[in-house]
Short mmCIF file of C-alpha atoms in Angstrom, two decimals:
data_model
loop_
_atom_site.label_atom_id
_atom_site.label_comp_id
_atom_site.label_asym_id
_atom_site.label_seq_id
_atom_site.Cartn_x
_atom_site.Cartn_y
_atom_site.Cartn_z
CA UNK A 1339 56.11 3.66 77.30
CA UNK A 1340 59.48 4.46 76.00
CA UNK A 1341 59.50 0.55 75.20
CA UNK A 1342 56.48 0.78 72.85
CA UNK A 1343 57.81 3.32 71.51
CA UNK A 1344 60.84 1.30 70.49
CA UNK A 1345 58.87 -1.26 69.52
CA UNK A 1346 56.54 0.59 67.37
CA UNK A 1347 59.36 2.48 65.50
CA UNK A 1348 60.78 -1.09 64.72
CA UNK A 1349 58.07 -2.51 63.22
CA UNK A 1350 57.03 0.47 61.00
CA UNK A 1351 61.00 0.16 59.64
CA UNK A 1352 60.80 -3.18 59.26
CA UNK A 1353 57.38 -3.60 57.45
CA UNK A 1354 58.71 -1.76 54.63
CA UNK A 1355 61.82 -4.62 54.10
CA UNK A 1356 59.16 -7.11 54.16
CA UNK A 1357 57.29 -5.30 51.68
CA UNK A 1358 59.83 -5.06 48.98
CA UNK A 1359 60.90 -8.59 49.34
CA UNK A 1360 57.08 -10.51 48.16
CA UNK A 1361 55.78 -8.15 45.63
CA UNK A 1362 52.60 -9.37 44.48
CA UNK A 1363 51.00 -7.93 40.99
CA UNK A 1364 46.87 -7.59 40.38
CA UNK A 1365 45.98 -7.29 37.17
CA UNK A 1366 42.29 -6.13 36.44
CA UNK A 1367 40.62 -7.27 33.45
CA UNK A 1368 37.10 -6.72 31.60
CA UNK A 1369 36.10 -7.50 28.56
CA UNK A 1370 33.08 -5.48 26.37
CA UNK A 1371 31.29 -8.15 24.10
CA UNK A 1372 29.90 -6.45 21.38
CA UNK A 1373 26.88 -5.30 21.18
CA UNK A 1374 24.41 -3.60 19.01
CA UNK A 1375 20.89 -1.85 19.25
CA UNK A 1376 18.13 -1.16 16.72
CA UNK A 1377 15.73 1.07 16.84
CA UNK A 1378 12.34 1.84 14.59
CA UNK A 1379 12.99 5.61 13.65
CA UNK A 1380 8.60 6.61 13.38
CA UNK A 1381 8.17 9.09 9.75
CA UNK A 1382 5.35 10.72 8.56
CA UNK A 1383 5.79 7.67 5.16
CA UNK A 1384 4.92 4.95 7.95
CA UNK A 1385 1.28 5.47 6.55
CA UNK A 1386 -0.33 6.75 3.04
CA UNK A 1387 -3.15 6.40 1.13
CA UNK A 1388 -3.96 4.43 -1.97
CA UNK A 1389 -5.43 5.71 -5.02
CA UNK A 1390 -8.14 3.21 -5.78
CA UNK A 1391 -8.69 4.18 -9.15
CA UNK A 1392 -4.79 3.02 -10.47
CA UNK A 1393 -3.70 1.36 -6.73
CA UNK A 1394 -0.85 3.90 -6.38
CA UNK A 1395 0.17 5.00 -3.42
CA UNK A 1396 1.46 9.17 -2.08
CA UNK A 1397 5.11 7.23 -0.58
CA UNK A 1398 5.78 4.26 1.83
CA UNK A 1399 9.23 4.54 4.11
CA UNK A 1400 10.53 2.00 6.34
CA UNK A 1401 13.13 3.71 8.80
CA UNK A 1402 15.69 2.19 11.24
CA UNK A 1403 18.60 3.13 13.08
CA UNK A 1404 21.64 0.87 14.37
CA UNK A 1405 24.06 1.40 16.61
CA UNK A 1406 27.02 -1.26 16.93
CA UNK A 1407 30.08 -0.85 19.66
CA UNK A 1408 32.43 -1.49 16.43
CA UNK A 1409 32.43 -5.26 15.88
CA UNK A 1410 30.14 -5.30 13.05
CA UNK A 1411 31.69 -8.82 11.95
CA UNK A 1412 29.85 -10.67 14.70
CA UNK A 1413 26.62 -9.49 13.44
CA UNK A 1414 24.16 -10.03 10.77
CA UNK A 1415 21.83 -7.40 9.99
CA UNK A 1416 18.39 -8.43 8.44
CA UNK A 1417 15.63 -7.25 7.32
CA UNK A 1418 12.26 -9.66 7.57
CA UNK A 1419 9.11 -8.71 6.46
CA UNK A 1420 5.38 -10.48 7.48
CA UNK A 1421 1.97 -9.75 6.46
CA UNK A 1422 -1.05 -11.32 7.83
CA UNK A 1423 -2.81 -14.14 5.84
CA UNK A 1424 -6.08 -16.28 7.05
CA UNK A 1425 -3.14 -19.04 6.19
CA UNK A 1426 -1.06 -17.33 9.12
CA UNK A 1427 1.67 -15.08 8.81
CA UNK A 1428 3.64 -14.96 5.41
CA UNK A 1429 6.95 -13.70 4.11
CA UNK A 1430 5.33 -10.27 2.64
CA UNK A 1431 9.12 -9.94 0.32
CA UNK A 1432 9.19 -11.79 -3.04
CA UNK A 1433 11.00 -11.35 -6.04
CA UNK A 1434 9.42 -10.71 -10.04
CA UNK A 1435 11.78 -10.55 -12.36
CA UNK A 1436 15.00 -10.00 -10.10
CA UNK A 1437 13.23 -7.29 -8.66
CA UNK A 1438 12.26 -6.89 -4.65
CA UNK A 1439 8.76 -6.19 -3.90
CA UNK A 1440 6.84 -6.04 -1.05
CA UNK A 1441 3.45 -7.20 -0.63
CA UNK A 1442 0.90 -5.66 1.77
CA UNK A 1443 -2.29 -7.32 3.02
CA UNK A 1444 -5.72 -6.21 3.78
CA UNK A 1445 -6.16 -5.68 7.60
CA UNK A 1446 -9.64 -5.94 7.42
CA UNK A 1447 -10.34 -9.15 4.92
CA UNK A 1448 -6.97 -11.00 4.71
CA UNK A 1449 -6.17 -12.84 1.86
CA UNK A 1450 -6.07 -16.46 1.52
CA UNK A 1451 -3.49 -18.35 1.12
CA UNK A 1452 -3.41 -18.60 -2.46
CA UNK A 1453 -3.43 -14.85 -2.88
CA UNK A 1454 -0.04 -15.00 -1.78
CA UNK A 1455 0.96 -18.03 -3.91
CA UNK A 1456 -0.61 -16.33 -7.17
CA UNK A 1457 2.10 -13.60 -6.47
CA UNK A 1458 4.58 -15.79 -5.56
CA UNK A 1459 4.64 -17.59 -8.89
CA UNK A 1460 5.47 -14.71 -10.84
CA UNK A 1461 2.73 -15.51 -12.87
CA UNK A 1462 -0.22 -13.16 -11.12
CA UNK A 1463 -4.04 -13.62 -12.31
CA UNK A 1464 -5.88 -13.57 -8.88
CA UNK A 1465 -4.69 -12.26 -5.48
CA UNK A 1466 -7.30 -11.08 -4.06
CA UNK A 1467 -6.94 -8.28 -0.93
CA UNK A 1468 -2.92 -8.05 -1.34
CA UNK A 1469 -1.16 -5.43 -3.19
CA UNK A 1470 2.83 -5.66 -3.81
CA UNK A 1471 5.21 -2.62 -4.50
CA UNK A 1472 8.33 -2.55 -5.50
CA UNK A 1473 11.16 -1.88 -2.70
CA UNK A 1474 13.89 0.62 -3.44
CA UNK A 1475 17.26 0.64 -0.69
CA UNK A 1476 16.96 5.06 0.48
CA UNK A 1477 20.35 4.04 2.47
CA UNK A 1478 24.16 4.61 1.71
CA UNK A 1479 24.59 1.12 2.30
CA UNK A 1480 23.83 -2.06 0.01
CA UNK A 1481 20.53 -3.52 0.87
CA UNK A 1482 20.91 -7.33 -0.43
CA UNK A 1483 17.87 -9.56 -0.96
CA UNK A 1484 19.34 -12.85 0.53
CA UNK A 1485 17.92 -15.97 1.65
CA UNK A 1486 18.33 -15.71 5.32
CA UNK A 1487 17.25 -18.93 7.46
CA UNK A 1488 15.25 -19.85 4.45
CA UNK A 1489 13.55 -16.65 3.97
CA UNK A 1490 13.79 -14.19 1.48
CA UNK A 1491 15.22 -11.19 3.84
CA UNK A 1492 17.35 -7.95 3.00
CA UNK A 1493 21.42 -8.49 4.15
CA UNK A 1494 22.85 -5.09 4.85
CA UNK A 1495 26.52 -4.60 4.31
CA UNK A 1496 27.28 -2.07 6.87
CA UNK A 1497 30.71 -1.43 5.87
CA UNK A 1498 31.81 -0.87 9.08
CA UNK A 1499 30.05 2.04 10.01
CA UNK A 1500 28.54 2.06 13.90
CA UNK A 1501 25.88 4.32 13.40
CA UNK A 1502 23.22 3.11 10.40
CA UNK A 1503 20.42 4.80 9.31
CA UNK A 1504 18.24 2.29 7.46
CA UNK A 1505 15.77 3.26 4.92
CA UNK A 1506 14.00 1.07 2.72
CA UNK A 1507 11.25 2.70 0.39
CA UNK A 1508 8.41 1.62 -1.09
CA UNK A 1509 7.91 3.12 -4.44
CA UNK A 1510 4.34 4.08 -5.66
CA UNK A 1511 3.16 2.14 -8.17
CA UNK A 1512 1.93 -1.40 -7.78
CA UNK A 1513 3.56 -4.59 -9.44
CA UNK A 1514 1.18 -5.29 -12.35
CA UNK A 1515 -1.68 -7.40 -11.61
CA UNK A 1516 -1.58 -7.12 -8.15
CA UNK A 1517 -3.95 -4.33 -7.71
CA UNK A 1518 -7.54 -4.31 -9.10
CA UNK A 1519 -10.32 -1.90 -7.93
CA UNK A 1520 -12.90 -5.04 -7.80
CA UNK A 1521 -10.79 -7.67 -5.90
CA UNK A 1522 -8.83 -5.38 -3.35
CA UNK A 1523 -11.46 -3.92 -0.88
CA UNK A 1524 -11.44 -0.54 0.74
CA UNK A 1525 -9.48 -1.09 3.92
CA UNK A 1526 -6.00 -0.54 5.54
CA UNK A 1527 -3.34 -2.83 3.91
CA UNK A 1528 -0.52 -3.42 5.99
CA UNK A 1529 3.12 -5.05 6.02
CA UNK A 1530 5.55 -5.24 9.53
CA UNK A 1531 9.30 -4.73 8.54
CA UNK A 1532 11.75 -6.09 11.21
CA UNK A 1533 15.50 -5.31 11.29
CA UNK A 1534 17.10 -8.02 13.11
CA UNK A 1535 20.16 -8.40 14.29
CA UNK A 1536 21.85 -11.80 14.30
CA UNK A 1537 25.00 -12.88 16.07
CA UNK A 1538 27.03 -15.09 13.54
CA UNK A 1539 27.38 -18.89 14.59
CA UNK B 165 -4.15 -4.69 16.93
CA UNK B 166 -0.65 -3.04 16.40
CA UNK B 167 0.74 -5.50 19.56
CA UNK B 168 -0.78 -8.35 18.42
CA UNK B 169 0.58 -7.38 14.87
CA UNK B 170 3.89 -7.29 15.84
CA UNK B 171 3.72 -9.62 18.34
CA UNK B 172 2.82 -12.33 15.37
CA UNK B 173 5.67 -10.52 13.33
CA UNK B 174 8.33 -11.15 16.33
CA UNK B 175 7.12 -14.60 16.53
CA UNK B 176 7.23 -15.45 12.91
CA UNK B 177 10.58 -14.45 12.33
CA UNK B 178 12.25 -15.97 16.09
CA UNK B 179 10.45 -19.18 15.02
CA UNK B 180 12.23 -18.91 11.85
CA UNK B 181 15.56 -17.76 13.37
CA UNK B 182 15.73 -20.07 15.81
CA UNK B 183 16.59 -23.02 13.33
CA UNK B 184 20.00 -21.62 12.89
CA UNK B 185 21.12 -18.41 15.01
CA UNK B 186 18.83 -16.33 16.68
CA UNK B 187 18.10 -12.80 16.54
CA UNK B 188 20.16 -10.66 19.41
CA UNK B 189 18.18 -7.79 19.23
CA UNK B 190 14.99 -6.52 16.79
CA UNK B 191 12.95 -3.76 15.79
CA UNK B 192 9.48 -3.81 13.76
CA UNK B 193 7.86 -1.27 11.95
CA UNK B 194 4.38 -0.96 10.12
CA UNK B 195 3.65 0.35 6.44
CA UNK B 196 0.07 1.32 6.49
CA UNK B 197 -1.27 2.35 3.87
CA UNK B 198 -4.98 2.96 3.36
CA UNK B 199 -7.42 2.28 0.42
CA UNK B 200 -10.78 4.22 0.49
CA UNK B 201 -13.65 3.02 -1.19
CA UNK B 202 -14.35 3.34 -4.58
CA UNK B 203 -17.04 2.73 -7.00
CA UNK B 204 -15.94 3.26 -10.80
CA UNK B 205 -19.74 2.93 -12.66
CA UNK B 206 -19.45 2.82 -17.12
CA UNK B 207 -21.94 3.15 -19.54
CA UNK B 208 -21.39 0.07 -21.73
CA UNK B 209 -22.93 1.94 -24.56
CA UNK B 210 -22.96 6.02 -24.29
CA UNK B 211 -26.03 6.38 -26.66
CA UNK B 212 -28.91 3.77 -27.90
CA UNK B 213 -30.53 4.93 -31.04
CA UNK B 214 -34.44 3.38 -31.70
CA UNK B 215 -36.59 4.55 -34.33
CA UNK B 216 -40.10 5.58 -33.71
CA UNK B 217 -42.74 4.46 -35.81
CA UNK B 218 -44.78 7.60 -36.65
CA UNK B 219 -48.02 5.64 -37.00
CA UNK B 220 -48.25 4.43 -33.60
CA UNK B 221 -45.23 5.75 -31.22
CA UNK B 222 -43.73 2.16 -31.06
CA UNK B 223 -39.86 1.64 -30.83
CA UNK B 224 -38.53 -0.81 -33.43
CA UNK B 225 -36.81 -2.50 -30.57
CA UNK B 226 -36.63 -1.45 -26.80
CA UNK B 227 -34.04 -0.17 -25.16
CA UNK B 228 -31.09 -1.66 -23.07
CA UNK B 229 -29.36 0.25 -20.94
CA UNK B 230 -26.15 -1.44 -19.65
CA UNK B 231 -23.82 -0.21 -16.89
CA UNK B 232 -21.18 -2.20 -15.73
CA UNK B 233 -19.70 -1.61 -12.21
CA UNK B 234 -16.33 -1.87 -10.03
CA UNK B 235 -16.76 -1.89 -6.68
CA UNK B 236 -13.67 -2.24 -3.69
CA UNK B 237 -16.68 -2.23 -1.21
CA UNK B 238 -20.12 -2.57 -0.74
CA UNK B 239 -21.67 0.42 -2.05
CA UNK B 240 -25.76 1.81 -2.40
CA UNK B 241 -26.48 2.75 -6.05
CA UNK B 242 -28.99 5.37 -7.56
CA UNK B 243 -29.96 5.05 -10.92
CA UNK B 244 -32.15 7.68 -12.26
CA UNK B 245 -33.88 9.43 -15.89
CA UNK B 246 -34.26 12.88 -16.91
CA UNK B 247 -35.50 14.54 -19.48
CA UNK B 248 -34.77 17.94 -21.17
CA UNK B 249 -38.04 20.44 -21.30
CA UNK B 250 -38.77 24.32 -22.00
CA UNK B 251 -37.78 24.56 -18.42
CA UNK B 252 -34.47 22.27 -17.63
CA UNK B 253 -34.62 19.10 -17.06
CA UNK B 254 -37.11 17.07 -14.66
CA UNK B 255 -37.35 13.71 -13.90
CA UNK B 256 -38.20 11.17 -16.36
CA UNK B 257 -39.16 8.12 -14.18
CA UNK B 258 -42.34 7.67 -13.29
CA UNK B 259 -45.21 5.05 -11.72
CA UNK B 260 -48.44 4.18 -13.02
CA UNK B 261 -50.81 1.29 -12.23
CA UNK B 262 -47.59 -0.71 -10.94
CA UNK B 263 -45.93 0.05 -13.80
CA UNK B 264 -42.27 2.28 -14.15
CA UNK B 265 -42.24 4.26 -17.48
CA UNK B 266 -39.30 6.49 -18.96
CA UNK B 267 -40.41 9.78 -20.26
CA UNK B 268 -38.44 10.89 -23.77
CA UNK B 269 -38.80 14.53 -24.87
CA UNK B 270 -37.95 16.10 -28.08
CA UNK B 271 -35.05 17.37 -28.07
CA UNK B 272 -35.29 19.97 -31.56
CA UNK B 273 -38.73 20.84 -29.67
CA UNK B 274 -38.55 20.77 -25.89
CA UNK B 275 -41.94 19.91 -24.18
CA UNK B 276 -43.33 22.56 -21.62
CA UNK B 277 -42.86 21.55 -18.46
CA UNK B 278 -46.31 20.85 -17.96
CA UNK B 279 -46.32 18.03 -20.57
CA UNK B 280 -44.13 16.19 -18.43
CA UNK B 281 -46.54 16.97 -15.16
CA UNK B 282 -48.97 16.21 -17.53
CA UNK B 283 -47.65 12.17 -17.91
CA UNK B 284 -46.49 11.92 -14.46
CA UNK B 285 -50.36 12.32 -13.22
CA UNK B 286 -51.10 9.02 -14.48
CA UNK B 287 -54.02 10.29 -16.10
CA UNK B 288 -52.53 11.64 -19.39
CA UNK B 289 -54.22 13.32 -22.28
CA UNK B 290 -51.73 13.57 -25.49
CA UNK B 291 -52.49 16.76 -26.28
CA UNK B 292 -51.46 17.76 -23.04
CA UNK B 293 -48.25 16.68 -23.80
CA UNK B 294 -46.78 17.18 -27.02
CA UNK B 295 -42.98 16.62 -27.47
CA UNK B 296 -42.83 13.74 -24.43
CA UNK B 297 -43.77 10.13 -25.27
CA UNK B 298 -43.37 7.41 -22.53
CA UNK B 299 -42.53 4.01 -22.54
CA UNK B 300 -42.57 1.24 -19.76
CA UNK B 301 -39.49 -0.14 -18.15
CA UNK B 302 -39.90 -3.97 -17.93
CA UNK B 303 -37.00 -4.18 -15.60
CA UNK B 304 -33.63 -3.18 -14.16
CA UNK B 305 -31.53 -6.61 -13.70
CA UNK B 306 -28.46 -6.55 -11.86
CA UNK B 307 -25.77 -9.86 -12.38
CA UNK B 308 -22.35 -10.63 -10.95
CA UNK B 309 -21.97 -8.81 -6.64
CA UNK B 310 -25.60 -8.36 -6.28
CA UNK B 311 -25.84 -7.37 -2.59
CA UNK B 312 -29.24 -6.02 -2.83
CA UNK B 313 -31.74 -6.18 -5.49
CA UNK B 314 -33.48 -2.95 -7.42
CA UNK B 315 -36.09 -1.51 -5.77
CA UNK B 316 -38.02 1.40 -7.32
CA UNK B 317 -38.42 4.34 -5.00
CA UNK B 318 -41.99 5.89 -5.25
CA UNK B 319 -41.22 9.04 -3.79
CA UNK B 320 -38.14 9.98 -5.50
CA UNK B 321 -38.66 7.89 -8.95
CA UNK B 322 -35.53 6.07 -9.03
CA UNK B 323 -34.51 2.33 -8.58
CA UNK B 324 -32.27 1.51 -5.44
CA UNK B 325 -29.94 -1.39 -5.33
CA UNK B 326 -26.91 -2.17 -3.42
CA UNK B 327 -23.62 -4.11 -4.67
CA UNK B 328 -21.01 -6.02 -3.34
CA UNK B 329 -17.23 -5.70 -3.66
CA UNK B 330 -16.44 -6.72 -7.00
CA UNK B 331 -17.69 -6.60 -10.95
CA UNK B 332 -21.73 -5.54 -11.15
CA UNK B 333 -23.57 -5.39 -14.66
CA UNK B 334 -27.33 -3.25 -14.47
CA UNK B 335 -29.20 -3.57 -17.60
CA UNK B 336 -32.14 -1.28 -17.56
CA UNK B 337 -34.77 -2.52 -20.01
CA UNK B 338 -37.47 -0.50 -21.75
CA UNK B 339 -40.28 -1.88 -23.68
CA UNK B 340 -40.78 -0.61 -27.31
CA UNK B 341 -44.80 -0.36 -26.76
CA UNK B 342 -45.49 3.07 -26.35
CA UNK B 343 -47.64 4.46 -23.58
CA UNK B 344 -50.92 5.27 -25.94
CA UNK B 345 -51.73 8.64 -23.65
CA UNK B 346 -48.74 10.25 -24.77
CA UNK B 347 -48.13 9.75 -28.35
CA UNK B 348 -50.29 11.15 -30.97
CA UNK B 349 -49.66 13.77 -33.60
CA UNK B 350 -48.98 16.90 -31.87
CA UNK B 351 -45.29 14.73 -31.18
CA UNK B 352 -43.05 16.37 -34.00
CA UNK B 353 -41.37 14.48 -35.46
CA UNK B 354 -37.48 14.64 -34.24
CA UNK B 355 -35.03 12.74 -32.00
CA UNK B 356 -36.45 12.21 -28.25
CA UNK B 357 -33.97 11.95 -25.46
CA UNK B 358 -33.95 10.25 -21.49
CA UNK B 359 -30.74 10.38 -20.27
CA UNK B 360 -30.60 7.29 -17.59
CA UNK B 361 -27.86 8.42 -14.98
CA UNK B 362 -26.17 5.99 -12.70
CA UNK B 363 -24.79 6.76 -9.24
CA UNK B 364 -23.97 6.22 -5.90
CA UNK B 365 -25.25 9.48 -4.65
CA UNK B 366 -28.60 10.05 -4.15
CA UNK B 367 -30.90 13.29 -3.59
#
């Protein structure tokens, strides 16, 4: 007994000299990619109702929210627009005179395909079952309209920030030419906006 | 519908985005917005003026009543006549023998009421009713998104028709040979009215 004891004591005053003489150093690392989240924000301007008489409209909103974990340079954000044609779906953003619209497209008869080109041209005569509106940026940030992987899209410059609230709003009255009480039909005329967010290349 | 509407959205823009960097993460929204239907109906001419021959009750031309109509959907149409008398107006349509006549009362001196009963019977005796002249419609012709074609409805006395979506013209034709059993002298002389009304409500 009163040799393990000996023994014991020994060992717990030696372990300590060992100790000291191989010091070995962990280092933990992690990394947080960054990262980013967007998220539809519903309003009551998701839906209106258009005059028929004059093709004006009582307010159209598109609302978003993005959240970023602060490296906003990795990231484009985009906004893409579609509407529904019987020639599949179409870019529903074009430009008339260096202005943004947006078109919408009856639900319930979809335009053709050359609906969309009539409005496309800039020189409108017959488009049939779409109506365009003009788009007007409701955010503190600049709202670009860019070509974006070879579609006319919206850039936004965040400017840093980590928290966006993205509005884009359609304004009431219709481009000229594109609405006519005898060519658009009663129905629900509709247009999907999609914020994207793209990591750079 | 909303899915598959987004769904195509999603798809459209990740098959566009995948030629050069793809989308990390996306949100869609959808504008809605509405249009009710609507039916915007002119007169193409507010009033037609004709002159009466006093010798015999002819017109010196018939009338032609032109509406022209904008339609954003398919949409039932009314189109009906009345005529002013001692007692309001009262329907100025009316059937005889196969035939549709419009009734035109005097507008300086209103017809009883009973003049106008009096024509509508089919069996009319002009001195039964002074101050209201007919004359036969030969037709009401519809051109451009004819859906349905006029049909005259006995039991209410007006013409039915239906249009399509899009640009209508009615043209409502009325022969300048009067109906003999209602013109004769005890008509004073003055301006007779029949105000044609177009709609897309009925009664």
């Amino acid at each position: 007994m009163k040799y393990c004891f000996t023994i014991s004591l020994s060992i717990l005053l030696i372990a300590p000299v060992c100790y000291g003489a191989a010091v070995m150093d962990s280092t933990l690392t992690t990394i947080i990619p960054s990262a980013a989240i967007v998220q539809a924000v519903s309003n009551s301007k998701n839906n209106c109702v258009i005059n028929p008489e004059n093709g004006s409209h009582t307010g159209l909103e598109a609302a978003f929210n993005v959240k970023t974990n602060g490296d906003d340079n990795t990231y484009d954000f985009i906004i893409s627009s579609s509407i529904d044609t019987l020639a599949g779906t179409k870019n529903a953003y074009v430009m008339n005179n260096n202005k943004l619209y947006l078109m919408l497209a009856n639900k319930d008869r979809l335009p053709d395909g050359d609906a969309v080109s009539d409005i496309l041209s800039g020189s409108l005569v017959k488009n049939p079952n779409i109506i365009a509106y003009p788009v007007i940026n409701n955010s503190v940030y600049d709202i670009k309209p860019v070509e974006y992987n070879g579609n006319l899209s919206c850039k936004i410059l965040s400017g840093g920030q980590q928290d966006l609230n993205i509005s884009q709003f359609v304004s009431n009255n219709p481009l000229a030419n594109t609405y006519s009480i005898s060519e658009d039909t009663a129905g629900v005329y509709e247009s999907v906006i999609m914020l994207n967010v793209y990591r750079k290349p | 519908m909303r899915k598959t509407t987004k769904l195509l959205a999603s798809l459209f823009t990740l098959s566009t985005a995948c030629l050069c960097v793809q989308a990390e993460t996306f949100d869609t929204q959808i504008l809605r917005a509405t249009l009710p239907a609507y039916v915007d109906i002119k007169a193409e001419t507010d009033v037609q003026t004709k002159t009466i021959d006093p010798a015999t009750g002819a017109l010196d031309s018939g009338f032609s009543s032109v509406f022209t109509i904008q339609a954003n959907d398919k949409v039932d149409l009314y189109l009906t006549a009345k005529a002013d008398t001692q007692n309001g107006f009262d329907k100025a349509f009316f059937k005889k023998n196969g035939i549709v006549y419009v009734i035109l009362t005097n507008t300086g001196k209103k017809p009883a009421a009973s003049a106008i009963a009096d024509i509508r019977t089919g069996t009319a005796i002009p001195s039964n009713n002074a101050n209201a002249i007919a004359y036969p419609v030969t037709g009401v012709n519809i051109s451009g998104a004819t859906s349905v074609e006029p049909q005259y409805n006995d039991g209410k006395d007006q013409y039915e028709f239906s249009v399509n979506p899009g640009v209508t013209m009615a043209t409502t034709t009325v022969s300048p040979a009067v109906d003999s059993t209602t013109y004769s002298f005890d008509d004073n002389a003055g301006t007779y009215e029949a105000h044609i009304t177009l709609t897309d409500t009925t009664t």
